[in-house]
PDB file of C-alpha atoms in Angstrom:
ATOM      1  CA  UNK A   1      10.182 -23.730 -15.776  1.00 48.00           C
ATOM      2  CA  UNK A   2       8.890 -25.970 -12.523  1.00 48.00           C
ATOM      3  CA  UNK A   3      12.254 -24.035 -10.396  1.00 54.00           C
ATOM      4  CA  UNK A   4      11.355 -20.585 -12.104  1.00 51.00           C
ATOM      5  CA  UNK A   5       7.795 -21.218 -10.635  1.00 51.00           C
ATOM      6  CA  UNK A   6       8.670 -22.213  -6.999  1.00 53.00           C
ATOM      7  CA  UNK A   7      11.069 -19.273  -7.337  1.00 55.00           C
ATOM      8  CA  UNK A   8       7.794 -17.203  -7.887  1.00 55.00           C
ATOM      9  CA  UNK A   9       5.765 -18.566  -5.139  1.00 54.00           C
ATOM     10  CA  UNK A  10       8.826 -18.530  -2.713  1.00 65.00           C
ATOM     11  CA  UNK A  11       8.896 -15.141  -3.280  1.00 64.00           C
ATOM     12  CA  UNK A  12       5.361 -14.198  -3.469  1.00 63.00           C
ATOM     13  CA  UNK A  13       5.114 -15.787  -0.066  1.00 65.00           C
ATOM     14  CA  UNK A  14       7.982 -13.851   1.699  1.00 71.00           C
ATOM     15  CA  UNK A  15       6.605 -10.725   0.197  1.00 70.00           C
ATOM     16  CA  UNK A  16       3.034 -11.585   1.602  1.00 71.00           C
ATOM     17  CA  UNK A  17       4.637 -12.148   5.236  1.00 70.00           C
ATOM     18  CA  UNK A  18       6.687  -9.430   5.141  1.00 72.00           C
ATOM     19  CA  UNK A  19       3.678  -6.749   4.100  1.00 74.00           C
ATOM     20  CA  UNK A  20       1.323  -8.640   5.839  1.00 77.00           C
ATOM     21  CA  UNK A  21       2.192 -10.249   9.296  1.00 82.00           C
ATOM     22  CA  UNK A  22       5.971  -7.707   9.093  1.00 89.00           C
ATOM     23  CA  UNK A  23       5.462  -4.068   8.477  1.00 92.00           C
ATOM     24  CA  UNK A  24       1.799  -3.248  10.403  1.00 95.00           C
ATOM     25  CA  UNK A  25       3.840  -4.255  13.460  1.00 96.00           C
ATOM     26  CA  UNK A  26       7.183  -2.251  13.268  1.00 96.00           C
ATOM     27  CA  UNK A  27       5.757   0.658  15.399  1.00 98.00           C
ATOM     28  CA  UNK A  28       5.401  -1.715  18.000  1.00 98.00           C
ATOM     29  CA  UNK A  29       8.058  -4.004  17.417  1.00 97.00           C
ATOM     30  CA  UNK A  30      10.649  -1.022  17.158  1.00 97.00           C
ATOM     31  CA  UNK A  31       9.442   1.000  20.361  1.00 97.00           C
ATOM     32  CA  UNK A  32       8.505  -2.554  21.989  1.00 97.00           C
ATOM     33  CA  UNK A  33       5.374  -0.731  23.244  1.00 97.00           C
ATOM     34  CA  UNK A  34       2.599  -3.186  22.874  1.00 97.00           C
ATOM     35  CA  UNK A  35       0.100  -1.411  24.389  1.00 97.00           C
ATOM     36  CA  UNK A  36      -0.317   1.489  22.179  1.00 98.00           C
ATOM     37  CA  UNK A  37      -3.955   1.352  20.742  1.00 98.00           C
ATOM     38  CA  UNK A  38      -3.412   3.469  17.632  1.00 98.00           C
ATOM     39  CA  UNK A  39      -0.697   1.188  16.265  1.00 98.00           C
ATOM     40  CA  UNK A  40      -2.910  -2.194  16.902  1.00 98.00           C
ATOM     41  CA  UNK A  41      -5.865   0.176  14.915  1.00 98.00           C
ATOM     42  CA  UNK A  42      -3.786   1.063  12.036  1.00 98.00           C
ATOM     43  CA  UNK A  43      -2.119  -3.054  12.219  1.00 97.00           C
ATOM     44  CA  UNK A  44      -5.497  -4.331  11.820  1.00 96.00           C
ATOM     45  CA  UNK A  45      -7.039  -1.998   9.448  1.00 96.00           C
ATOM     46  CA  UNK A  46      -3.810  -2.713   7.276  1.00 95.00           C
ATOM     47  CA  UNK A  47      -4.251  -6.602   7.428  1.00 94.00           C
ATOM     48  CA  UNK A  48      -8.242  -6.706   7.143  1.00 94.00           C
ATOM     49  CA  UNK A  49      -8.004  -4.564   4.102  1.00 94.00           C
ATOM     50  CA  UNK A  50      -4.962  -6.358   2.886  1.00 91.00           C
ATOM     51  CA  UNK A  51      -6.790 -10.123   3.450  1.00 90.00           C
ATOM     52  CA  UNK A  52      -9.993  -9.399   2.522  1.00 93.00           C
ATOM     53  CA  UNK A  53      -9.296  -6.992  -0.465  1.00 92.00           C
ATOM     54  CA  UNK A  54      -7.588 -10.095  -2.029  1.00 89.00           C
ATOM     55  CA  UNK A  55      -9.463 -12.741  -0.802  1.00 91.00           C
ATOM     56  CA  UNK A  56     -12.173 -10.823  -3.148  1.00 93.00           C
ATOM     57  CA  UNK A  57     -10.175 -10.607  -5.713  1.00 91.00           C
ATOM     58  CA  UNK A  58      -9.266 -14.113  -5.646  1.00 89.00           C
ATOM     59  CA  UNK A  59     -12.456 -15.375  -6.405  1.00 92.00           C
ATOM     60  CA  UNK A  60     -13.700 -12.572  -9.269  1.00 90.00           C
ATOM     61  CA  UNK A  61     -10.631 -12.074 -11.023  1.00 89.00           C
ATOM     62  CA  UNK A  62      -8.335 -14.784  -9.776  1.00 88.00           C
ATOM     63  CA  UNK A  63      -5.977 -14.079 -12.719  1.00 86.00           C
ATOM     64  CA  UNK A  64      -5.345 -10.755 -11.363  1.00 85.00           C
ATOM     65  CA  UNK A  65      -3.816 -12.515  -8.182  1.00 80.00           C
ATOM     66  CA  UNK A  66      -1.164 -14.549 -10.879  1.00 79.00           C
ATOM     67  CA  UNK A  67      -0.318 -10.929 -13.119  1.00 78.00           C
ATOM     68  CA  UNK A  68       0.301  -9.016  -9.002  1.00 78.00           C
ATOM     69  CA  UNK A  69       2.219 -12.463  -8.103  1.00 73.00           C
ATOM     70  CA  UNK A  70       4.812 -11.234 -11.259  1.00 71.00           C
ATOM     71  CA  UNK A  71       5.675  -8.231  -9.656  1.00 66.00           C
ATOM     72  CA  UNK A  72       8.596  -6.730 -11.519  1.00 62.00           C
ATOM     73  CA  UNK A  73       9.011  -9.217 -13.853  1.00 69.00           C
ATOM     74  CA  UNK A  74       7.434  -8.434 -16.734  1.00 70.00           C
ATOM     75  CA  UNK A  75       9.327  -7.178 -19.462  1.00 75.00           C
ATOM     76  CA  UNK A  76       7.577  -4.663 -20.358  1.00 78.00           C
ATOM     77  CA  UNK A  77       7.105  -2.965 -17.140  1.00 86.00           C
ATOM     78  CA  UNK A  78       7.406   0.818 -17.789  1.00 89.00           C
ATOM     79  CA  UNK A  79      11.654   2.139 -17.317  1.00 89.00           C
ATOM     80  CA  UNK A  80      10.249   4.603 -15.016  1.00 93.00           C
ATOM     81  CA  UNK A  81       8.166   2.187 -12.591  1.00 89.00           C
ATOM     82  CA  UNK A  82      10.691  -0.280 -12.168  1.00 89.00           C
ATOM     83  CA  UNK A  83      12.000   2.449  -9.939  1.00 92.00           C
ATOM     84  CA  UNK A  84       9.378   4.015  -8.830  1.00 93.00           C
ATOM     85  CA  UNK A  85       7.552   0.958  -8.202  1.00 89.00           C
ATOM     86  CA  UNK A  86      10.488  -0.250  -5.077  1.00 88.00           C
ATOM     87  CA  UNK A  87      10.737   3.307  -3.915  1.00 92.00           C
ATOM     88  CA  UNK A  88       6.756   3.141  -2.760  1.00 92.00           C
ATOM     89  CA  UNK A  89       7.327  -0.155  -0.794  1.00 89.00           C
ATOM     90  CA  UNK A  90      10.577   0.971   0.713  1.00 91.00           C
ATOM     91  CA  UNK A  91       8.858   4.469   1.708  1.00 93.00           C
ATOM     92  CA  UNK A  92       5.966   2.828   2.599  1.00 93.00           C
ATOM     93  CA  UNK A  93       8.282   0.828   5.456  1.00 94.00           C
ATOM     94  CA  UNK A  94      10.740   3.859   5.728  1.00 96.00           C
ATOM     95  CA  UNK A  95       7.413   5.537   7.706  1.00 97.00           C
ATOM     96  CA  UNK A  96       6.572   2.728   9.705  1.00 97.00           C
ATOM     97  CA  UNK A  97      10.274   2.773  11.073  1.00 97.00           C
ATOM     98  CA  UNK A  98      10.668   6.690  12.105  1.00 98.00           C
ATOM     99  CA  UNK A  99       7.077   6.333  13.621  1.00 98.00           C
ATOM    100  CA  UNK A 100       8.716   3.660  15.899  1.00 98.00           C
ATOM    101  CA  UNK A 101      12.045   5.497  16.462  1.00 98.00           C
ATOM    102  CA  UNK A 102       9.858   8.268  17.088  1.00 98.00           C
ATOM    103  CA  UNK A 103       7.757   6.419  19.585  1.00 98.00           C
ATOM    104  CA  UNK A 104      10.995   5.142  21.424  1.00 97.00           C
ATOM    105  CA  UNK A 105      12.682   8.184  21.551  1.00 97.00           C
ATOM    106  CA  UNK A 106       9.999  10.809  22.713  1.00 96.00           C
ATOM    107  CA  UNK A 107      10.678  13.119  19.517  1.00 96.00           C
ATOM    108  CA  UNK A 108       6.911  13.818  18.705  1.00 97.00           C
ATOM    109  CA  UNK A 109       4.335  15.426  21.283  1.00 96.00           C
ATOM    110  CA  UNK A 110       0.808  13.106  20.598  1.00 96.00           C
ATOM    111  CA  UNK A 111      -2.061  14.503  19.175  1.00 97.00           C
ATOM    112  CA  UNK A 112      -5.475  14.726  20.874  1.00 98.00           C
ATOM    113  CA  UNK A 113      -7.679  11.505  21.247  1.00 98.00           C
ATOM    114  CA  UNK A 114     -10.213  13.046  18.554  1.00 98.00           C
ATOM    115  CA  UNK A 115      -7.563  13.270  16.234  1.00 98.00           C
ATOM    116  CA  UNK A 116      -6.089   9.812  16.306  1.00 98.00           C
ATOM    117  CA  UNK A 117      -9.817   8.679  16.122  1.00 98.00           C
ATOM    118  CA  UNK A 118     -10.531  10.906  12.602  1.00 98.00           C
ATOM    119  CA  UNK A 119      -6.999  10.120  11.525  1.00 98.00           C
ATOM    120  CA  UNK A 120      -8.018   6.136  12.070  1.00 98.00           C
ATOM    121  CA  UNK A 121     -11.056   6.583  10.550  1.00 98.00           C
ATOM    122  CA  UNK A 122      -9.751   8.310   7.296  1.00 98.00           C
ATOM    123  CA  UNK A 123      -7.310   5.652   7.116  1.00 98.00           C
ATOM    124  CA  UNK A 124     -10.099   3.164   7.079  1.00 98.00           C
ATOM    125  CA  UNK A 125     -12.046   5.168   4.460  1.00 98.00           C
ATOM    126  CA  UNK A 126      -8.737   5.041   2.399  1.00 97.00           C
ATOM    127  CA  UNK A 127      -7.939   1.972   2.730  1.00 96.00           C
ATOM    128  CA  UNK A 128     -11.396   0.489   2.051  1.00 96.00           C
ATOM    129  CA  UNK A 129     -11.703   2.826  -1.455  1.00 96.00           C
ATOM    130  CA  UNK A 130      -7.974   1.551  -2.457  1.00 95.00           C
ATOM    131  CA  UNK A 131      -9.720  -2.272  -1.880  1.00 95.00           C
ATOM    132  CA  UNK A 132     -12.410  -1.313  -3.914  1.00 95.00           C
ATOM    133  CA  UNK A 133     -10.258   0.169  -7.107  1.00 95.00           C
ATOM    134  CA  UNK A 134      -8.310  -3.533  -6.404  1.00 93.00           C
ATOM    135  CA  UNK A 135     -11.567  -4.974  -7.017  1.00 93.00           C
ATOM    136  CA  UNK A 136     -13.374  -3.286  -9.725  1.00 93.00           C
ATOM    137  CA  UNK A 137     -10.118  -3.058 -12.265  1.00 89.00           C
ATOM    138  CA  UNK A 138      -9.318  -6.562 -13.314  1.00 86.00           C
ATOM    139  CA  UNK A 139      -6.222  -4.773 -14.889  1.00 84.00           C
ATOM    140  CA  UNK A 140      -4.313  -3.807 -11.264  1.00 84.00           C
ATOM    141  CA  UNK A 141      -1.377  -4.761 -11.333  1.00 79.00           C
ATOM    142  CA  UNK A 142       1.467  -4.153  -9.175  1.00 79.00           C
ATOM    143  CA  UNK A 143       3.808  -2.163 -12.162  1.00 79.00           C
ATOM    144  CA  UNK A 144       2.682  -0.080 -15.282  1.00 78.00           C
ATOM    145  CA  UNK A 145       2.439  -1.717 -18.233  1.00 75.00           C
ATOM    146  CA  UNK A 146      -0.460  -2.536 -20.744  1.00 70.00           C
ATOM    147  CA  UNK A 147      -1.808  -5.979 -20.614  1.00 74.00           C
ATOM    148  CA  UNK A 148      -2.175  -6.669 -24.261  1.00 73.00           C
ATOM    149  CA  UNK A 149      -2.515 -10.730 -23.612  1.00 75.00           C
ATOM    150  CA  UNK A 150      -5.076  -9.720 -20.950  1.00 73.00           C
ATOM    151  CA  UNK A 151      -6.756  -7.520 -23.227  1.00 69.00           C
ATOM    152  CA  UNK A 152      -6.298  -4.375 -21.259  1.00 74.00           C
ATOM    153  CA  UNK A 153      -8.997  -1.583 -21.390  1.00 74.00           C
ATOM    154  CA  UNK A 154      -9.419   1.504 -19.392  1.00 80.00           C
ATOM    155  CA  UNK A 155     -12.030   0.375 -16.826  1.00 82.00           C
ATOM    156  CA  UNK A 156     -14.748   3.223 -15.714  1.00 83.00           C
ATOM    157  CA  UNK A 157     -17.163   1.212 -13.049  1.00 86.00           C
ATOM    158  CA  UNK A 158     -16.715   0.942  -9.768  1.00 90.00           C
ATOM    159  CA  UNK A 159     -14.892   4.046  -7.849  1.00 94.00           C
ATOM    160  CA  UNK A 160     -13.500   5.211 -11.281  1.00 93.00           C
ATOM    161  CA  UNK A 161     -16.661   6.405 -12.139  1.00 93.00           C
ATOM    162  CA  UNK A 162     -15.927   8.902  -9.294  1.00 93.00           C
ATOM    163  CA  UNK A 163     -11.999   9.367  -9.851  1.00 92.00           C
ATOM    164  CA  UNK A 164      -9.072   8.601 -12.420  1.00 89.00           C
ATOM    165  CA  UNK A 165      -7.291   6.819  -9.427  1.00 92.00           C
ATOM    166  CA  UNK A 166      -8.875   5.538  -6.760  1.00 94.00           C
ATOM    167  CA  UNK A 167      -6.241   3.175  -5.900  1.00 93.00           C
ATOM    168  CA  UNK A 168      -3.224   5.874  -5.384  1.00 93.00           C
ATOM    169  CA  UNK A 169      -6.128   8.577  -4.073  1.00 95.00           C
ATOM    170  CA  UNK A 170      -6.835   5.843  -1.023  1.00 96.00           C
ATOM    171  CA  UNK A 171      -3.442   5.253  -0.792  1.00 93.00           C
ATOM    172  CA  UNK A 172      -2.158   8.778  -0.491  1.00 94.00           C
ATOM    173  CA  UNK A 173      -4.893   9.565   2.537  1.00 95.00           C
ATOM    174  CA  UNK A 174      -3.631   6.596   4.215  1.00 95.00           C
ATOM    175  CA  UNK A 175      -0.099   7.651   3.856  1.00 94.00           C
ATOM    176  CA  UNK A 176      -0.783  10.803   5.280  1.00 95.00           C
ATOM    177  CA  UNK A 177      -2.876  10.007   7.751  1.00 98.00           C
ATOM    178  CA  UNK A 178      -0.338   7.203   9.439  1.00 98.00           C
ATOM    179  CA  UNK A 179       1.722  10.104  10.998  1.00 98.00           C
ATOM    180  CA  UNK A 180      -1.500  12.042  13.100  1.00 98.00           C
ATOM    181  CA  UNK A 181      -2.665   8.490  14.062  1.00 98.00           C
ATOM    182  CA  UNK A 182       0.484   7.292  15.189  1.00 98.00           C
ATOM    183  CA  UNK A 183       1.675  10.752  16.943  1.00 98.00           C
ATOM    184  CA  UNK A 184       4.784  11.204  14.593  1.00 98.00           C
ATOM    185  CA  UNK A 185       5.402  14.460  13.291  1.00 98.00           C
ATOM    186  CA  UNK A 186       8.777  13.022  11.942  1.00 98.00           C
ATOM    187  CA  UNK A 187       6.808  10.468  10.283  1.00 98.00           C
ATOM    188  CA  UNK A 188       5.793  13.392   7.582  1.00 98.00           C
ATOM    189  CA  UNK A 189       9.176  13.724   5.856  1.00 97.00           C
ATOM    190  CA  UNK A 190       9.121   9.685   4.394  1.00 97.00           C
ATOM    191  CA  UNK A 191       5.553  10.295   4.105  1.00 96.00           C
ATOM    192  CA  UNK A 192       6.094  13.402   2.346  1.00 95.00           C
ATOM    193  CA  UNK A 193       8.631  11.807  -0.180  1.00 95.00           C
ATOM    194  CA  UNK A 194       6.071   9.105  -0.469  1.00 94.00           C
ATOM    195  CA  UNK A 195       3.539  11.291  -1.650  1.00 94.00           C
ATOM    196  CA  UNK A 196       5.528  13.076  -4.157  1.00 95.00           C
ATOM    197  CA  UNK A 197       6.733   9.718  -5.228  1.00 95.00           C
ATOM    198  CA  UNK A 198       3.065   8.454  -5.887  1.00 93.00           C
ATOM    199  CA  UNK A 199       2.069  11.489  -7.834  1.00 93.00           C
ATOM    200  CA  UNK A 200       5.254  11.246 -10.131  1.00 94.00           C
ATOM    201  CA  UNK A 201       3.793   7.792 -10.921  1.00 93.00           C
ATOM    202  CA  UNK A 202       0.541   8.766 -11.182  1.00 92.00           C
ATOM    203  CA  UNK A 203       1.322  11.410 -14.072  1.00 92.00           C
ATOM    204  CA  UNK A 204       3.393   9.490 -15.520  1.00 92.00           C
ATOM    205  CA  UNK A 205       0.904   6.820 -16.101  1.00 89.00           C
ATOM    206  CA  UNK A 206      -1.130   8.817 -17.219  1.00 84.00           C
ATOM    207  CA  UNK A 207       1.125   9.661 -20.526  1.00 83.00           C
ATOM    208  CA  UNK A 208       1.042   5.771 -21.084  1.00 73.00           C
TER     209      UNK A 208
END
């Protein structure tokens, strides 16, 4: 049991560095352009939202931290999600790394400074509702299952009052919205399949 657990934590922490400190940077660390202000906007939007969302969480439902920290390995983690669950991380990075290509190799004429500005901002906006869903729904965890030691309950405050799923729906205009900031018209296709992929998963939790 004590190996099983530093197993958990070893892997909790590479998966931290990896979405944390790792994948906001790959633009940058791909093209090896530096000075590029929309990719240090969208880094530090995705690491605020990222650190704070869970530093929140941490303190009013620190046993939502532990249930995320299991990612994958409960047992009774829908068929369905264990795939579709990888597939969103993996697109996720998958955009990051054509927006760099893209940046490197010139494919992509930019889009206006207003637009990177409004794309940044929605990004922001969807971020900071996704952090919010995190927050409000004590239930959140990282696959689709139901709870039953946690006493899982469909939860209605917070942004659900305003939408079935606020997470994805924050998610999705962030998604989107990372090609137009980043000047990446490439960056649409993984983004595209990342979208569909998140909507699959959405209706099919739905019929859980």
């Amino acid at each position: 049991m004590a190996e099983q657990n530093k197993t958990n934590v070893l892997r909790v922490i590479v998966m931290t560095v990896v979405v944390v400190v790792v994948a906001p940077f790959l633009p940058m660390i791909i093209s090896g352009q530096w000075d590029w202000w929309e990719a240090w906007g969208y880094a530090l939007a995705s690491i605020l939202s990222f650190v704070l969302s869970r530093a929140i969480v941490a303190r009013v439902h620190p046993d939502l931290i532990r249930e995320r920290a299991r990612f994958m390995e409960a047992k009774d983690t829908k068929p369905w999600d264990k795939i579709l669950a990888p597939l969103l991380g993996i697109g996720s990075i998958l955009v990051l790394l054509v927006v760099g290509l893209d940046r490197s190799y010139g494919w992509s004429s930019p889009f206006s400074l207003i637009v990177n500005i409004l794309a940044l901002t929605g990004i922001v906006i969807g971020y900071a509702f996704s952090s919010w869903a995190l927050v409000a729904n004590r239930f959140f965890s990282g696959t689709v299952r139901i709870q039953t030691e946690r006493g899982h309950h469909v939860v209605t405050g917070g942004p659900y009052r305003l939408i079935r799923h606020p997470g994805y729906a924050g998610g999705l205009l962030g998604y989107v919205l990372i090609p137009i900031l980043l000047d990446s018209l490439w960056a649409f296709l993984p983004a595209g399949l990342l979208a569909a992929v998140m909507v699959a998963r959405t209706a099919l939790e739905d019929r859980t």
